[in-house]
JSON list of C-alpha atoms in Angstrom, two decimals:
[
{"chain": "A", "resi": 90, "resn": "MET", "atom": "CA", "xyz": [59.63, 83.53, 1.87]},
{"chain": "A", "resi": 91, "resn": "VAL", "atom": "CA", "xyz": [57.13, 85.66, 3.77]},
{"chain": "A", "resi": 92, "resn": "VAL", "atom": "CA", "xyz": [56.96, 89.36, 2.86]},
{"chain": "A", "resi": 93, "resn": "ASP", "atom": "CA", "xyz": [54.86, 91.98, 4.65]},
{"chain": "A", "resi": 94, "resn": "PRO", "atom": "CA", "xyz": [52.78, 94.59, 2.71]},
{"chain": "A", "resi": 95, "resn": "TRP", "atom": "CA", "xyz": [55.70, 97.04, 2.76]},
{"chain": "A", "resi": 96, "resn": "GLY", "atom": "CA", "xyz": [58.11, 94.58, 1.12]},
{"chain": "A", "resi": 97, "resn": "ARG", "atom": "CA", "xyz": [59.96, 93.60, 4.29]},
{"chain": "A", "resi": 98, "resn": "VAL", "atom": "CA", "xyz": [61.02, 89.95, 4.40]},
{"chain": "A", "resi": 99, "resn": "VAL", "atom": "CA", "xyz": [59.89, 88.54, 7.74]},
{"chain": "A", "resi": 100, "resn": "ALA", "atom": "CA", "xyz": [60.81, 84.90, 7.16]},
{"chain": "A", "resi": 101, "resn": "CYS", "atom": "CA", "xyz": [62.96, 83.07, 4.62]},
{"chain": "A", "resi": 102, "resn": "CYS", "atom": "CA", "xyz": [63.94, 79.40, 4.51]},
{"chain": "A", "resi": 103, "resn": "HIS", "atom": "CA", "xyz": [67.35, 79.70, 2.85]},
{"chain": "A", "resi": 104, "resn": "GLU", "atom": "CA", "xyz": [68.69, 82.01, 5.57]},
{"chain": "A", "resi": 105, "resn": "SER", "atom": "CA", "xyz": [68.09, 79.50, 8.33]},
{"chain": "A", "resi": 106, "resn": "GLY", "atom": "CA", "xyz": [68.68, 76.34, 6.34]},
{"chain": "A", "resi": 107, "resn": "ALA", "atom": "CA", "xyz": [65.31, 75.05, 7.49]},
{"chain": "A", "resi": 108, "resn": "ASP", "atom": "CA", "xyz": [62.63, 73.55, 5.27]},
{"chain": "A", "resi": 109, "resn": "VAL", "atom": "CA", "xyz": [59.91, 75.50, 7.04]},
{"chain": "A", "resi": 110, "resn": "ALA", "atom": "CA", "xyz": [60.00, 79.14, 8.14]},
{"chain": "A", "resi": 111, "resn": "LEU", "atom": "CA", "xyz": [57.49, 80.65, 10.56]},
{"chain": "A", "resi": 112, "resn": "ALA", "atom": "CA", "xyz": [56.48, 84.26, 10.95]},
{"chain": "A", "resi": 113, "resn": "GLU", "atom": "CA", "xyz": [54.02, 85.97, 13.26]},
{"chain": "A", "resi": 114, "resn": "ILE", "atom": "CA", "xyz": [51.14, 87.69, 11.45]},
{"chain": "A", "resi": 115, "resn": "ASP", "atom": "CA", "xyz": [49.38, 90.62, 13.09]},
{"chain": "A", "resi": 116, "resn": "LEU", "atom": "CA", "xyz": [45.81, 90.01, 11.92]},
{"chain": "A", "resi": 117, "resn": "GLU", "atom": "CA", "xyz": [44.65, 93.48, 13.01]},
{"chain": "A", "resi": 118, "resn": "CYS", "atom": "CA", "xyz": [47.41, 95.02, 10.90]},
{"chain": "A", "resi": 119, "resn": "VAL", "atom": "CA", "xyz": [46.42, 92.86, 7.93]},
{"chain": "A", "resi": 120, "resn": "GLN", "atom": "CA", "xyz": [42.80, 93.98, 8.24]},
{"chain": "A", "resi": 121, "resn": "GLN", "atom": "CA", "xyz": [43.82, 97.63, 8.41]},
{"chain": "A", "resi": 122, "resn": "VAL", "atom": "CA", "xyz": [46.00, 97.28, 5.33]},
{"chain": "A", "resi": 123, "resn": "ARG", "atom": "CA", "xyz": [43.20, 95.58, 3.40]},
{"chain": "A", "resi": 124, "resn": "THR", "atom": "CA", "xyz": [40.80, 98.35, 4.39]},
{"chain": "A", "resi": 125, "resn": "GLU", "atom": "CA", "xyz": [43.06, 101.28, 3.54]},
{"chain": "A", "resi": 126, "resn": "MET", "atom": "CA", "xyz": [45.11, 99.93, 0.65]},
{"chain": "A", "resi": 127, "resn": "PRO", "atom": "CA", "xyz": [44.41, 102.21, -2.37]},
{"chain": "A", "resi": 128, "resn": "ILE", "atom": "CA", "xyz": [43.44, 99.38, -4.70]},
{"chain": "A", "resi": 129, "resn": "MET", "atom": "CA", "xyz": [41.07, 101.45, -6.80]},
{"chain": "A", "resi": 130, "resn": "GLN", "atom": "CA", "xyz": [43.63, 104.21, -7.32]},
{"chain": "A", "resi": 131, "resn": "HIS", "atom": "CA", "xyz": [46.01, 101.71, -8.93]},
{"chain": "A", "resi": 132, "resn": "ARG", "atom": "CA", "xyz": [43.43, 99.76, -10.89]},
{"chain": "A", "resi": 133, "resn": "ARG", "atom": "CA", "xyz": [44.08, 99.73, -14.65]},
{"chain": "A", "resi": 134, "resn": "THR", "atom": "CA", "xyz": [40.67, 100.97, -15.76]},
{"chain": "A", "resi": 135, "resn": "ASP", "atom": "CA", "xyz": [41.93, 101.12, -19.34]},
{"chain": "A", "resi": 136, "resn": "LEU", "atom": "CA", "xyz": [42.32, 97.32, -19.22]},
{"chain": "A", "resi": 137, "resn": "TYR", "atom": "CA", "xyz": [39.68, 96.16, -16.75]},
{"chain": "A", "resi": 138, "resn": "GLY", "atom": "CA", "xyz": [37.02, 98.87, -16.84]},
{"chain": "A", "resi": 139, "resn": "ARG", "atom": "CA", "xyz": [35.45, 100.62, -13.89]},
{"chain": "A", "resi": 140, "resn": "LEU", "atom": "CA", "xyz": [33.63, 98.92, -11.06]},
{"chain": "A", "resi": 141, "resn": "PRO", "atom": "CA", "xyz": [30.25, 100.10, -9.76]},
{"chain": "A", "resi": 142, "resn": "PRO", "atom": "CA", "xyz": [29.69, 100.30, -5.99]},
{"chain": "A", "resi": 143, "resn": "ASP", "atom": "CA", "xyz": [29.69, 96.79, -4.51]},
{"chain": "A", "resi": 144, "resn": "THR", "atom": "CA", "xyz": [26.05, 96.04, -3.78]},
{"chain": "A", "resi": 145, "resn": "GLN", "atom": "CA", "xyz": [26.06, 92.28, -4.28]},
{"chain": "A", "resi": 146, "resn": "THR", "atom": "CA", "xyz": [27.68, 91.16, -1.03]},
{"chain": "A", "resi": 147, "resn": "ASP", "atom": "CA", "xyz": [25.99, 89.85, 2.09]},
{"chain": "A", "resi": 148, "resn": "ASP", "atom": "CA", "xyz": [27.25, 92.87, 4.03]},
{"chain": "A", "resi": 149, "resn": "ALA", "atom": "CA", "xyz": [25.62, 95.24, 1.57]},
{"chain": "A", "resi": 150, "resn": "THR", "atom": "CA", "xyz": [22.24, 93.56, 1.47]},
{"chain": "A", "resi": 151, "resn": "THR", "atom": "CA", "xyz": [21.83, 92.93, 5.18]},
{"chain": "A", "resi": 152, "resn": "ASP", "atom": "CA", "xyz": [18.87, 94.93, 6.45]},
{"chain": "A", "resi": 153, "resn": "GLU", "atom": "CA", "xyz": [19.12, 97.06, 9.57]},
{"chain": "A", "resi": 154, "resn": "ASP", "atom": "CA", "xyz": [16.15, 98.41, 11.52]},
{"chain": "A", "resi": 155, "resn": "VAL", "atom": "CA", "xyz": [17.75, 101.81, 12.03]},
{"chain": "A", "resi": 156, "resn": "TYR", "atom": "CA", "xyz": [20.69, 103.65, 10.49]},
{"chain": "A", "resi": 157, "resn": "MET", "atom": "CA", "xyz": [22.34, 106.34, 12.56]},
{"chain": "A", "resi": 158, "resn": "PHE", "atom": "CA", "xyz": [22.88, 109.68, 10.84]},
{"chain": "A", "resi": 159, "resn": "GLY", "atom": "CA", "xyz": [24.80, 111.64, 13.43]},
{"chain": "A", "resi": 160, "resn": "ASP", "atom": "CA", "xyz": [22.46, 111.58, 16.43]},
{"chain": "A", "resi": 161, "resn": "HIS", "atom": "CA", "xyz": [19.40, 111.07, 14.22]},
{"chain": "A", "resi": 162, "resn": "ALA", "atom": "CA", "xyz": [17.83, 107.68, 13.58]},
{"chain": "A", "resi": 163, "resn": "VAL", "atom": "CA", "xyz": [16.92, 106.93, 9.96]},
{"chain": "A", "resi": 164, "resn": "THR", "atom": "CA", "xyz": [14.55, 103.99, 9.62]},
{"chain": "A", "resi": 165, "resn": "ALA", "atom": "CA", "xyz": [15.27, 101.23, 7.11]},
{"chain": "A", "resi": 166, "resn": "ALA", "atom": "CA", "xyz": [12.07, 102.18, 5.30]},
{"chain": "A", "resi": 167, "resn": "GLN", "atom": "CA", "xyz": [13.58, 105.59, 4.47]},
{"chain": "A", "resi": 168, "resn": "VAL", "atom": "CA", "xyz": [16.78, 104.07, 3.02]},
{"chain": "A", "resi": 169, "resn": "PHE", "atom": "CA", "xyz": [16.63, 103.24, -0.68]},
{"chain": "A", "resi": 170, "resn": "TYR", "atom": "CA", "xyz": [20.21, 102.21, -1.45]},
{"chain": "A", "resi": 171, "resn": "LYS", "atom": "CA", "xyz": [23.10, 100.68, 0.48]},
{"chain": "A", "resi": 172, "resn": "THR", "atom": "CA", "xyz": [26.65, 99.49, -0.19]},
{"chain": "A", "resi": 173, "resn": "ARG", "atom": "CA", "xyz": [29.41, 98.13, 2.02]},
{"chain": "A", "resi": 174, "resn": "SER", "atom": "CA", "xyz": [30.28, 101.59, 3.31]},
{"chain": "A", "resi": 175, "resn": "SER", "atom": "CA", "xyz": [27.46, 104.00, 2.40]},
{"chain": "A", "resi": 176, "resn": "PHE", "atom": "CA", "xyz": [23.69, 104.38, 2.51]},
{"chain": "A", "resi": 177, "resn": "ALA", "atom": "CA", "xyz": [21.32, 106.68, 0.66]},
{"chain": "A", "resi": 178, "resn": "PHE", "atom": "CA", "xyz": [18.07, 107.97, 2.11]},
{"chain": "A", "resi": 179, "resn": "VAL", "atom": "CA", "xyz": [15.31, 110.45, 1.42]},
{"chain": "A", "resi": 180, "resn": "ASN", "atom": "CA", "xyz": [15.28, 113.92, 2.97]},
{"chain": "A", "resi": 181, "resn": "ARG", "atom": "CA", "xyz": [12.85, 115.01, 5.67]},
{"chain": "A", "resi": 182, "resn": "LYS", "atom": "CA", "xyz": [13.02, 118.60, 4.39]},
{"chain": "A", "resi": 183, "resn": "PRO", "atom": "CA", "xyz": [14.16, 118.63, 0.73]},
{"chain": "A", "resi": 184, "resn": "VAL", "atom": "CA", "xyz": [15.35, 121.88, -0.80]},
{"chain": "A", "resi": 185, "resn": "LEU", "atom": "CA", "xyz": [14.05, 120.69, -4.18]},
{"chain": "A", "resi": 186, "resn": "PRO", "atom": "CA", "xyz": [11.96, 117.68, -5.25]},
{"chain": "A", "resi": 187, "resn": "GLY", "atom": "CA", "xyz": [14.21, 114.62, -5.36]},
{"chain": "A", "resi": 188, "resn": "HIS", "atom": "CA", "xyz": [16.78, 115.99, -2.89]},
{"chain": "A", "resi": 189, "resn": "VAL", "atom": "CA", "xyz": [18.42, 112.93, -1.28]},
{"chain": "A", "resi": 190, "resn": "LEU", "atom": "CA", "xyz": [21.42, 112.25, 0.96]},
{"chain": "A", "resi": 191, "resn": "VAL", "atom": "CA", "xyz": [24.30, 109.77, 0.87]},
{"chain": "A", "resi": 192, "resn": "ALA", "atom": "CA", "xyz": [26.12, 109.14, 4.16]},
{"chain": "A", "resi": 193, "resn": "SER", "atom": "CA", "xyz": [28.84, 106.83, 5.37]},
{"chain": "A", "resi": 194, "resn": "LEU", "atom": "CA", "xyz": [27.69, 103.80, 7.35]},
{"chain": "A", "resi": 195, "resn": "ARG", "atom": "CA", "xyz": [30.49, 104.46, 9.81]},
{"chain": "A", "resi": 196, "resn": "ARG", "atom": "CA", "xyz": [29.66, 107.48, 11.94]},
{"chain": "A", "resi": 197, "resn": "VAL", "atom": "CA", "xyz": [32.39, 110.03, 11.31]},
{"chain": "A", "resi": 198, "resn": "GLU", "atom": "CA", "xyz": [32.04, 113.78, 11.19]},
{"chain": "A", "resi": 199, "resn": "ARG", "atom": "CA", "xyz": [34.31, 114.92, 8.36]},
{"chain": "A", "resi": 200, "resn": "LEU", "atom": "CA", "xyz": [35.35, 113.76, 4.91]},
{"chain": "A", "resi": 201, "resn": "LYS", "atom": "CA", "xyz": [38.96, 113.52, 6.09]},
{"chain": "A", "resi": 202, "resn": "ASP", "atom": "CA", "xyz": [37.90, 110.92, 8.66]},
{"chain": "A", "resi": 203, "resn": "LEU", "atom": "CA", "xyz": [36.89, 108.37, 6.00]},
{"chain": "A", "resi": 204, "resn": "THR", "atom": "CA", "xyz": [39.30, 105.74, 4.73]},
{"chain": "A", "resi": 205, "resn": "ARG", "atom": "CA", "xyz": [40.25, 105.76, 1.06]},
{"chain": "A", "resi": 206, "resn": "SER", "atom": "CA", "xyz": [38.01, 102.80, 0.36]},
{"chain": "A", "resi": 207, "resn": "GLU", "atom": "CA", "xyz": [35.07, 104.53, 2.08]},
{"chain": "A", "resi": 208, "resn": "VAL", "atom": "CA", "xyz": [35.66, 107.68, 0.03]},
{"chain": "A", "resi": 209, "resn": "ALA", "atom": "CA", "xyz": [35.78, 105.65, -3.19]},
{"chain": "A", "resi": 210, "resn": "ASP", "atom": "CA", "xyz": [32.58, 103.82, -2.26]},
{"chain": "A", "resi": 211, "resn": "MET", "atom": "CA", "xyz": [30.73, 106.99, -1.31]},
{"chain": "A", "resi": 212, "resn": "PHE", "atom": "CA", "xyz": [31.52, 108.88, -4.50]},
{"chain": "A", "resi": 213, "resn": "ALA", "atom": "CA", "xyz": [30.88, 105.87, -6.72]},
{"chain": "A", "resi": 214, "resn": "THR", "atom": "CA", "xyz": [27.48, 105.68, -5.01]},
{"chain": "A", "resi": 215, "resn": "VAL", "atom": "CA", "xyz": [26.88, 109.40, -5.58]},
{"chain": "A", "resi": 216, "resn": "GLN", "atom": "CA", "xyz": [27.77, 109.02, -9.26]},
{"chain": "A", "resi": 217, "resn": "LEU", "atom": "CA", "xyz": [25.41, 106.08, -9.72]},
{"chain": "A", "resi": 218, "resn": "LEU", "atom": "CA", "xyz": [22.54, 107.81, -7.93]},
{"chain": "A", "resi": 219, "resn": "GLU", "atom": "CA", "xyz": [22.96, 111.08, -9.83]},
{"chain": "A", "resi": 220, "resn": "ARG", "atom": "CA", "xyz": [23.08, 109.22, -13.14]},
{"chain": "A", "resi": 221, "resn": "THR", "atom": "CA", "xyz": [19.85, 107.40, -12.27]},
{"chain": "A", "resi": 222, "resn": "LEU", "atom": "CA", "xyz": [17.86, 110.04, -10.40]},
{"chain": "A", "resi": 223, "resn": "THR", "atom": "CA", "xyz": [18.45, 113.04, -12.68]},
{"chain": "A", "resi": 224, "resn": "PRO", "atom": "CA", "xyz": [16.46, 111.57, -15.62]},
{"chain": "A", "resi": 225, "resn": "TYR", "atom": "CA", "xyz": [13.98, 109.95, -13.22]},
{"chain": "A", "resi": 226, "resn": "HIS", "atom": "CA", "xyz": [13.02, 113.41, -11.95]},
{"chain": "A", "resi": 227, "resn": "ASN", "atom": "CA", "xyz": [13.01, 114.88, -15.48]},
{"chain": "A", "resi": 228, "resn": "ALA", "atom": "CA", "xyz": [15.90, 117.11, -14.45]},
{"chain": "A", "resi": 229, "resn": "THR", "atom": "CA", "xyz": [18.64, 118.44, -16.71]},
{"chain": "A", "resi": 230, "resn": "SER", "atom": "CA", "xyz": [21.44, 118.79, -14.16]},
{"chain": "A", "resi": 231, "resn": "ALA", "atom": "CA", "xyz": [22.30, 118.14, -10.53]},
{"chain": "A", "resi": 232, "resn": "THR", "atom": "CA", "xyz": [23.87, 120.00, -7.64]},
{"chain": "A", "resi": 233, "resn": "ILE", "atom": "CA", "xyz": [26.15, 117.74, -5.59]},
{"chain": "A", "resi": 234, "resn": "ALA", "atom": "CA", "xyz": [27.39, 119.26, -2.35]},
{"chain": "A", "resi": 235, "resn": "ILE", "atom": "CA", "xyz": [29.21, 118.42, 0.88]},
{"chain": "A", "resi": 236, "resn": "GLN", "atom": "CA", "xyz": [29.01, 120.78, 3.84]},
{"chain": "A", "resi": 237, "resn": "ASP", "atom": "CA", "xyz": [32.22, 119.65, 5.53]},
{"chain": "A", "resi": 238, "resn": "GLY", "atom": "CA", "xyz": [32.21, 121.24, 8.97]},
{"chain": "A", "resi": 239, "resn": "PRO", "atom": "CA", "xyz": [30.02, 123.77, 10.81]},
{"chain": "A", "resi": 240, "resn": "ASP", "atom": "CA", "xyz": [31.48, 126.82, 9.05]},
{"chain": "A", "resi": 241, "resn": "ALA", "atom": "CA", "xyz": [30.48, 125.24, 5.75]},
{"chain": "A", "resi": 242, "resn": "GLY", "atom": "CA", "xyz": [26.88, 124.85, 6.91]},
{"chain": "A", "resi": 243, "resn": "GLN", "atom": "CA", "xyz": [27.03, 121.29, 8.30]},
{"chain": "A", "resi": 244, "resn": "THR", "atom": "CA", "xyz": [24.27, 120.82, 10.87]},
{"chain": "A", "resi": 245, "resn": "VAL", "atom": "CA", "xyz": [24.49, 117.03, 11.36]},
{"chain": "A", "resi": 246, "resn": "LYS", "atom": "CA", "xyz": [27.89, 115.83, 12.57]},
{"chain": "A", "resi": 247, "resn": "HIS", "atom": "CA", "xyz": [28.10, 112.97, 10.09]},
{"chain": "A", "resi": 248, "resn": "VAL", "atom": "CA", "xyz": [29.78, 113.25, 6.69]},
{"chain": "A", "resi": 249, "resn": "HIS", "atom": "CA", "xyz": [27.18, 113.20, 3.91]},
{"chain": "A", "resi": 250, "resn": "VAL", "atom": "CA", "xyz": [26.60, 114.28, 0.33]},
{"chain": "A", "resi": 251, "resn": "HIS", "atom": "CA", "xyz": [23.55, 116.17, -0.96]},
{"chain": "A", "resi": 252, "resn": "ILE", "atom": "CA", "xyz": [22.21, 115.28, -4.41]},
{"chain": "A", "resi": 253, "resn": "LEU", "atom": "CA", "xyz": [19.68, 117.77, -5.79]},
{"chain": "A", "resi": 254, "resn": "PRO", "atom": "CA", "xyz": [18.12, 117.34, -9.25]},
{"chain": "A", "resi": 255, "resn": "ARG", "atom": "CA", "xyz": [18.10, 120.71, -11.04]},
{"chain": "A", "resi": 256, "resn": "ARG", "atom": "CA", "xyz": [15.85, 122.23, -13.67]},
{"chain": "A", "resi": 257, "resn": "PRO", "atom": "CA", "xyz": [15.90, 125.55, -15.52]},
{"chain": "A", "resi": 258, "resn": "GLY", "atom": "CA", "xyz": [14.53, 128.34, -13.36]},
{"chain": "A", "resi": 259, "resn": "ASP", "atom": "CA", "xyz": [14.27, 126.37, -10.11]},
{"chain": "A", "resi": 260, "resn": "PHE", "atom": "CA", "xyz": [15.98, 129.34, -8.41]},
{"chain": "A", "resi": 261, "resn": "GLU", "atom": "CA", "xyz": [15.92, 132.98, -9.42]},
{"chain": "A", "resi": 262, "resn": "GLN", "atom": "CA", "xyz": [19.71, 133.03, -9.18]},
{"chain": "A", "resi": 263, "resn": "ASN", "atom": "CA", "xyz": [21.37, 129.68, -9.79]},
{"chain": "A", "resi": 264, "resn": "ASP", "atom": "CA", "xyz": [23.71, 129.92, -6.79]},
{"chain": "A", "resi": 265, "resn": "ASP", "atom": "CA", "xyz": [20.79, 130.64, -4.44]},
{"chain": "A", "resi": 266, "resn": "VAL", "atom": "CA", "xyz": [20.67, 126.86, -3.99]},
{"chain": "A", "resi": 267, "resn": "TYR", "atom": "CA", "xyz": [23.71, 127.03, -1.71]},
{"chain": "A", "resi": 268, "resn": "GLU", "atom": "CA", "xyz": [22.16, 129.61, 0.62]},
{"chain": "A", "resi": 269, "resn": "LYS", "atom": "CA", "xyz": [18.96, 127.58, 0.73]},
{"chain": "A", "resi": 270, "resn": "LEU", "atom": "CA", "xyz": [20.93, 124.40, 1.38]},
{"chain": "A", "resi": 271, "resn": "GLU", "atom": "CA", "xyz": [22.78, 126.00, 4.28]},
{"chain": "A", "resi": 272, "resn": "LYS", "atom": "CA", "xyz": [19.57, 127.14, 5.99]},
{"chain": "A", "resi": 273, "resn": "HIS", "atom": "CA", "xyz": [17.09, 124.43, 5.08]},
{"chain": "A", "resi": 274, "resn": "ASP", "atom": "CA", "xyz": [17.40, 122.24, 8.18]},
{"chain": "A", "resi": 275, "resn": "ARG", "atom": "CA", "xyz": [18.66, 124.63, 10.84]},
{"chain": "A", "resi": 276, "resn": "GLU", "atom": "CA", "xyz": [16.61, 124.38, 13.99]},
{"chain": "A", "resi": 277, "resn": "GLU", "atom": "CA", "xyz": [17.16, 127.77, 15.59]},
{"chain": "A", "resi": 278, "resn": "GLU", "atom": "CA", "xyz": [13.55, 128.62, 14.73]},
{"chain": "A", "resi": 279, "resn": "GLU", "atom": "CA", "xyz": [10.66, 127.88, 17.05]},
{"chain": "A", "resi": 280, "resn": "GLU", "atom": "CA", "xyz": [10.25, 124.11, 17.34]},
{"chain": "A", "resi": 281, "resn": "GLU", "atom": "CA", "xyz": [6.59, 124.18, 16.30]},
{"chain": "A", "resi": 282, "resn": "ALA", "atom": "CA", "xyz": [7.37, 126.20, 13.16]},
{"chain": "A", "resi": 283, "resn": "VAL", "atom": "CA", "xyz": [10.17, 123.81, 12.23]},
{"chain": "A", "resi": 284, "resn": "THR", "atom": "CA", "xyz": [8.11, 120.69, 12.86]},
{"chain": "A", "resi": 285, "resn": "LYS", "atom": "CA", "xyz": [5.43, 121.84, 10.42]},
{"chain": "A", "resi": 286, "resn": "LYS", "atom": "CA", "xyz": [8.03, 121.86, 7.63]},
{"chain": "A", "resi": 287, "resn": "TRP", "atom": "CA", "xyz": [9.18, 118.28, 8.14]},
{"chain": "A", "resi": 288, "resn": "ARG", "atom": "CA", "xyz": [7.67, 115.61, 5.94]},
{"chain": "A", "resi": 289, "resn": "SER", "atom": "CA", "xyz": [5.85, 112.74, 7.60]},
{"chain": "A", "resi": 290, "resn": "ASP", "atom": "CA", "xyz": [7.41, 109.30, 7.93]},
{"chain": "A", "resi": 291, "resn": "ALA", "atom": "CA", "xyz": [4.74, 107.96, 5.58]},
{"chain": "A", "resi": 292, "resn": "GLU", "atom": "CA", "xyz": [5.67, 110.46, 2.85]},
{"chain": "A", "resi": 293, "resn": "MET", "atom": "CA", "xyz": [9.35, 109.65, 3.18]},
{"chain": "A", "resi": 294, "resn": "GLU", "atom": "CA", "xyz": [8.82, 105.90, 3.18]},
{"chain": "A", "resi": 295, "resn": "GLU", "atom": "CA", "xyz": [6.64, 106.10, 0.08]},
{"chain": "A", "resi": 296, "resn": "GLU", "atom": "CA", "xyz": [9.35, 108.00, -1.81]},
{"chain": "A", "resi": 297, "resn": "ALA", "atom": "CA", "xyz": [12.07, 105.58, -0.63]},
{"chain": "A", "resi": 298, "resn": "GLN", "atom": "CA", "xyz": [10.09, 102.59, -1.89]},
{"chain": "A", "resi": 299, "resn": "LEU", "atom": "CA", "xyz": [9.70, 104.19, -5.32]},
{"chain": "A", "resi": 300, "resn": "LEU", "atom": "CA", "xyz": [13.42, 104.97, -5.54]},
{"chain": "A", "resi": 301, "resn": "LYS", "atom": "CA", "xyz": [14.46, 101.56, -4.30]},
{"chain": "A", "resi": 302, "resn": "ARG", "atom": "CA", "xyz": [12.83, 99.95, -7.34]},
{"chain": "A", "resi": 303, "resn": "LEU", "atom": "CA", "xyz": [15.18, 101.89, -9.63]},
{"chain": "A", "resi": 304, "resn": "PHE", "atom": "CA", "xyz": [18.16, 99.97, -8.28]},
{"chain": "A", "resi": 305, "resn": "MET", "atom": "CA", "xyz": [16.76, 96.43, -8.14]}
]
């Protein structure tokens, strides 16, 4: 008997009286089902425990020269962590020391455009990074934010998560971080004034190399 992912029997020997039954398999459909099937949502974590982001596969460890973040090119030297579906990189204009970004490898604009497996991978990555980077930066807390769409402050059309280590008194009012986050990389200012605020490639690459060692 051959059954498709929705439980529909597509071939069965006893119905035809034959010893062998054949059924056409749509390989593109199979791949889509494997990608979007909510395996993690149904996993019995009480029996099998939780899985960290998958970083041990060939796909995850393959190096790229450049990662596209919207229309911006992020060099491999600025990336410090990568999984099957996500990559983490240092910020050219951090709001606070240690401010990093996690983006999907697939270039999509909004959170709703990710598959379930991509969402699971991204947030498992965010959790791992926050758990590691908060004590590394001698922080006590972290702000984790998504600006999902232009009216939410998104300036790069590529879904991404901000992770900002937080310390007591880093802002006069705690929620000032959101106003600062919304304005920190807007480029309506004069180009020369903006350029002076960007960190150099060398600074960013040095930080990425230090962070990369935390996950080896």
